Short mmCIF file of C-alpha atoms in Angstrom, two decimals:
data_model
loop_
_atom_site.label_atom_id
_atom_site.label_comp_id
_atom_site.label_asym_id
_atom_site.label_seq_id
_atom_site.Cartn_x
_atom_site.Cartn_y
_atom_site.Cartn_z
CA MET S 1 48.75 -9.75 -76.61
CA ASP S 2 46.81 -13.63 -76.26
CA ALA S 3 42.79 -11.86 -76.67
CA ALA S 4 41.40 -14.96 -74.62
CA LEU S 5 43.53 -15.23 -72.33
CA PHE S 6 43.05 -11.65 -71.75
CA ARG S 7 39.44 -12.30 -71.66
CA SER S 8 39.96 -15.11 -69.51
CA ALA S 9 41.46 -13.60 -66.97
CA LEU S 10 39.13 -10.54 -67.07
CA VAL S 11 36.23 -12.92 -66.97
CA LYS S 12 38.00 -14.57 -63.92
CA PHE S 13 38.40 -11.14 -62.05
CA VAL S 14 35.18 -9.17 -62.18
CA ALA S 15 33.19 -12.98 -61.24
CA GLY S 16 36.08 -12.62 -58.61
CA LEU S 17 35.25 -9.08 -57.26
CA LEU S 18 31.31 -9.50 -57.85
CA ALA S 19 31.62 -12.82 -55.62
CA VAL S 20 33.11 -11.10 -53.02
CA GLY S 21 31.66 -8.25 -52.60
CA LEU S 22 28.34 -10.15 -52.45
CA LEU S 23 29.23 -12.31 -49.60
CA LEU S 24 30.42 -9.76 -47.79
CA PHE S 25 28.48 -6.36 -48.43
CA LEU S 26 24.91 -8.86 -49.04
CA PRO S 27 24.95 -9.95 -45.36
CA ALA S 28 25.94 -6.66 -44.01
CA GLY S 29 22.55 -4.80 -45.71
CA THR S 30 24.74 -2.01 -46.79
CA LEU S 31 27.91 -0.52 -49.16
CA SER S 32 28.30 1.46 -46.77
CA TRP S 33 31.22 -0.47 -44.95
CA TRP S 34 34.08 0.75 -44.80
CA ARG S 35 35.35 -2.71 -43.77
CA GLY S 36 34.36 -4.35 -46.08
CA TRP S 37 36.08 -1.95 -48.92
CA LEU S 38 39.23 -2.25 -47.46
CA LEU S 39 39.74 -6.06 -48.35
CA VAL S 40 38.04 -5.11 -51.34
CA GLY S 41 40.64 -2.96 -52.00
CA VAL S 42 44.22 -4.48 -50.99
CA LEU S 43 43.13 -8.02 -52.41
CA PHE S 44 42.04 -6.70 -56.03
CA VAL S 45 44.40 -3.76 -57.04
CA PRO S 46 46.96 -5.89 -56.90
CA MET S 47 45.68 -9.19 -57.92
CA PHE S 48 44.74 -6.84 -61.25
CA ALA S 49 48.10 -5.17 -61.41
CA ALA S 50 50.02 -8.99 -61.21
CA GLY S 51 47.49 -9.49 -64.01
CA LEU S 52 49.06 -6.62 -66.37
CA VAL S 53 51.96 -7.98 -65.07
CA MET S 54 51.65 -11.87 -65.78
CA MET S 55 50.07 -10.33 -69.24
CA ALA S 56 52.79 -9.08 -70.20
CA LYS S 57 55.69 -10.72 -69.02
CA ALA S 58 54.82 -14.62 -67.53
CA PRO S 59 51.42 -15.19 -70.68
CA ASP S 60 52.65 -18.67 -69.79
CA LEU S 61 52.72 -18.73 -66.18
CA LEU S 62 49.45 -16.34 -66.30
CA ARG S 63 47.27 -19.69 -68.12
CA ILE S 64 48.60 -22.47 -65.57
CA ARG S 65 47.29 -19.89 -62.51
CA LEU S 66 43.73 -19.95 -64.04
CA ASN S 67 43.78 -23.24 -64.05
CA ALA S 68 41.89 -24.84 -60.95
CA ARG S 69 40.76 -27.86 -62.18
CA GLU S 70 42.16 -30.53 -59.71
CA GLU S 71 42.50 -34.21 -61.16
CA GLN S 72 42.31 -35.83 -57.51
CA ALA S 73 39.63 -36.67 -55.18
CA GLU S 74 41.32 -35.33 -52.24
CA GLN S 75 41.96 -32.20 -53.63
CA ARG S 76 38.66 -31.38 -54.45
CA THR S 77 37.02 -32.18 -51.23
CA VAL S 78 40.30 -29.28 -49.97
CA VAL S 79 39.27 -26.90 -52.08
CA ALA S 80 35.87 -27.43 -51.86
CA LEU S 81 36.52 -26.79 -47.80
CA SER S 82 38.30 -23.47 -48.41
CA CYS S 83 35.56 -21.96 -50.47
CA LEU S 84 33.27 -23.18 -47.36
CA MET S 85 35.46 -21.34 -45.40
CA PHE S 86 35.66 -18.44 -47.25
CA ILE S 87 31.75 -17.86 -47.61
CA ALA S 88 31.19 -19.35 -43.99
CA ALA S 89 34.18 -15.66 -43.33
CA PHE S 90 32.45 -13.14 -45.19
CA VAL S 91 29.40 -13.76 -44.85
CA VAL S 92 30.21 -13.81 -40.72
CA ALA S 93 31.61 -10.95 -40.98
CA GLY S 94 29.20 -9.08 -42.65
CA LEU S 95 26.35 -9.97 -40.86
CA GLY S 96 28.40 -8.31 -37.74
CA CYS S 97 28.88 -5.20 -39.42
CA ARG S 98 25.27 -5.15 -39.80
CA PHE S 99 24.43 -6.17 -36.48
CA ASP S 100 27.09 -4.64 -34.14
CA TRP S 101 28.66 -7.65 -33.09
CA PRO S 102 32.27 -7.41 -31.14
CA MET S 103 34.60 -5.79 -33.79
CA LEU S 104 38.33 -5.57 -33.96
CA PRO S 105 39.80 -1.71 -33.59
CA GLU S 106 39.88 0.40 -36.35
CA TRP S 107 43.97 0.28 -35.62
CA ALA S 108 43.87 -3.59 -36.36
CA SER S 109 42.19 -3.03 -39.69
CA TRP S 110 45.17 -1.03 -40.91
CA ALA S 111 47.48 -3.13 -39.50
CA GLY S 112 45.81 -6.49 -41.85
CA ALA S 113 45.92 -4.57 -44.33
CA VAL S 114 49.58 -4.22 -43.89
CA VAL S 115 50.21 -7.46 -43.25
CA PHE S 116 48.27 -8.09 -46.66
CA LEU S 117 50.19 -6.54 -48.54
CA ALA S 118 53.66 -7.88 -47.66
CA ALA S 119 51.96 -11.18 -47.43
CA TYR S 120 51.13 -10.12 -51.16
CA ALA S 121 54.50 -9.37 -51.54
CA LEU S 122 55.70 -12.36 -50.21
CA TYR S 123 53.55 -14.55 -53.32
CA ALA S 124 54.84 -12.29 -56.13
CA GLU S 125 58.60 -13.48 -55.17
CA VAL S 126 57.83 -17.16 -55.17
CA MET S 127 55.96 -16.55 -58.20
CA ARG S 128 58.70 -15.31 -58.74
CA GLU S 129 61.51 -18.28 -58.02
CA ASN S 130 59.20 -20.70 -58.62
CA ALA S 131 58.18 -20.64 -63.14
CA TYR S 132 56.15 -24.23 -62.44
CA LEU S 133 53.55 -23.12 -59.95
CA SER S 134 50.38 -24.77 -60.31
CA ARG S 135 46.86 -23.73 -58.33
CA THR S 136 46.26 -27.96 -58.99
CA ILE S 137 48.74 -30.33 -58.37
CA GLU S 138 50.65 -31.53 -61.27
CA VAL S 139 54.03 -32.53 -62.35
CA ARG S 140 55.27 -30.42 -65.66
CA GLN S 141 57.70 -31.60 -68.18
CA GLY S 142 60.70 -30.55 -68.10
CA GLN S 143 60.02 -29.75 -63.99
CA HIS S 144 62.64 -29.60 -61.86
CA VAL S 145 62.82 -28.85 -57.94
CA VAL S 146 63.41 -25.67 -57.02
CA ASP S 147 65.02 -25.08 -54.02
CA THR S 148 66.50 -21.80 -54.05
CA GLY S 149 65.04 -18.69 -52.08
CA LEU S 150 62.70 -19.27 -49.84
CA TYR S 151 62.31 -22.99 -51.27
CA GLY S 152 65.66 -23.05 -49.45
CA ILE S 153 64.07 -22.00 -45.93
CA VAL S 154 60.51 -24.20 -46.42
CA ARG S 155 59.64 -25.89 -48.78
CA HIS S 156 56.00 -24.67 -49.48
CA PRO S 157 56.29 -21.09 -49.79
CA MET S 158 54.10 -20.40 -51.58
CA TYR S 159 51.30 -21.75 -48.82
CA SER S 160 53.30 -19.61 -45.84
CA ALA S 161 51.79 -16.78 -48.34
CA THR S 162 48.98 -17.72 -48.29
CA MET S 163 48.76 -18.28 -44.92
CA LEU S 164 49.24 -15.10 -44.02
CA LEU S 165 46.59 -13.81 -46.88
CA PHE S 166 43.85 -15.61 -45.55
CA LEU S 167 44.46 -15.17 -41.67
CA SER S 168 44.70 -11.37 -42.14
CA MET S 169 41.28 -10.98 -44.39
CA PRO S 170 39.18 -11.11 -41.29
CA VAL S 171 41.16 -8.98 -39.52
CA VAL S 172 40.95 -6.16 -42.21
CA LEU S 173 36.71 -7.11 -42.04
CA GLY S 174 37.82 -6.91 -38.20
CA SER S 175 36.13 -9.69 -36.79
CA PRO S 176 37.30 -12.27 -34.26
CA PHE S 177 34.25 -14.58 -35.02
CA SER S 178 35.62 -15.11 -39.38
CA PHE S 179 39.19 -15.25 -37.50
CA VAL S 180 38.20 -18.33 -36.20
CA ILE S 181 36.87 -19.68 -38.98
CA MET S 182 39.40 -19.13 -40.92
CA LEU S 183 42.25 -21.62 -38.18
CA ALA S 184 40.45 -23.73 -40.97
CA TYR S 185 42.56 -22.87 -43.22
CA VAL S 186 45.48 -24.64 -41.10
CA PRO S 187 44.34 -28.16 -41.05
CA ILE S 188 43.07 -27.65 -44.65
CA ILE S 189 46.56 -26.62 -46.15
CA ALA S 190 47.97 -29.29 -44.21
CA LYS S 191 45.61 -31.67 -45.65
CA ARG S 192 47.01 -30.89 -49.27
CA ILE S 193 50.30 -30.24 -48.74
CA ARG S 194 50.89 -34.11 -47.02
CA ASN S 195 49.04 -35.13 -50.49
CA GLU S 196 51.45 -32.60 -52.81
CA GLU S 197 54.53 -34.28 -51.10
CA LYS S 198 53.61 -37.73 -52.03
CA VAL S 199 52.58 -36.87 -55.39
CA LEU S 200 55.42 -35.79 -56.03
CA ALA S 201 57.90 -37.34 -54.00
CA ASP S 202 56.45 -40.22 -56.54
CA GLU S 203 56.52 -38.38 -60.02
CA LEU S 204 58.53 -35.22 -59.73
CA GLU S 205 62.73 -36.28 -59.85
CA GLY S 206 64.53 -35.37 -57.10
CA TYR S 207 61.61 -33.94 -55.06
CA PRO S 208 62.26 -37.54 -52.21
CA GLU S 209 66.64 -35.72 -51.68
CA TYR S 210 64.76 -32.02 -51.04
CA LEU S 211 62.50 -33.63 -48.87
CA ARG S 212 65.29 -34.38 -46.89
CA ARG S 213 67.49 -30.92 -46.85
CA VAL S 214 64.80 -28.87 -46.48
CA ARG S 215 62.88 -29.74 -43.18
CA TRP S 216 60.30 -26.64 -42.73
CA ARG S 217 57.12 -27.71 -44.73
CA LEU S 218 55.06 -23.64 -43.95
CA VAL S 219 57.30 -22.28 -40.65
CA PRO S 220 61.08 -22.48 -39.69
CA HIS S 221 61.73 -24.55 -36.81
CA VAL S 222 57.23 -24.44 -36.17
CA TRP S 223 55.89 -27.11 -38.86
#
């Protein structure tokens, strides 16, 4: 086992757990918020398990996934907007718990958790199919176009999965106001996709032909 990689992954996992916990429970003013704990559970338990699997089976992919430093100014803007969206959505959900704002019914939170876990499974399948997945937009040496499996249906199945993940989070929290905030992810990811496709078309051999073969970006027959 790569000890340095394990430490780096563990530090980022703990930092993410603490950040989400503070953003949720501090505005809520209580730790006795079952919807907040439900989100923490469905978010971080599978993440921890996936990290252990990647550490054992695909350490290089884990190392790539831990790199979140964007080189392009346009993509740094996208990342910043996404961070603001998450902060706002979590804080608003916590405030909704504290001040008894209108909430979705309990069954909606459980249904949202099921959708979240299904989307997580979809995300895992995308990582299995594409060993070149990165959190930043880049073309690495030896990279080739992946056009099988989910990539034969939509060009960006990872973003399809993250869209389901992100939109189900406020449902798990039971906050309709947070759901409205999370809808900002749609134009944010559309902006990222357009830039990503331009970069890949310019730098990755065979990608322009892939764009002509696979028409849909995120959702078949929609976009």
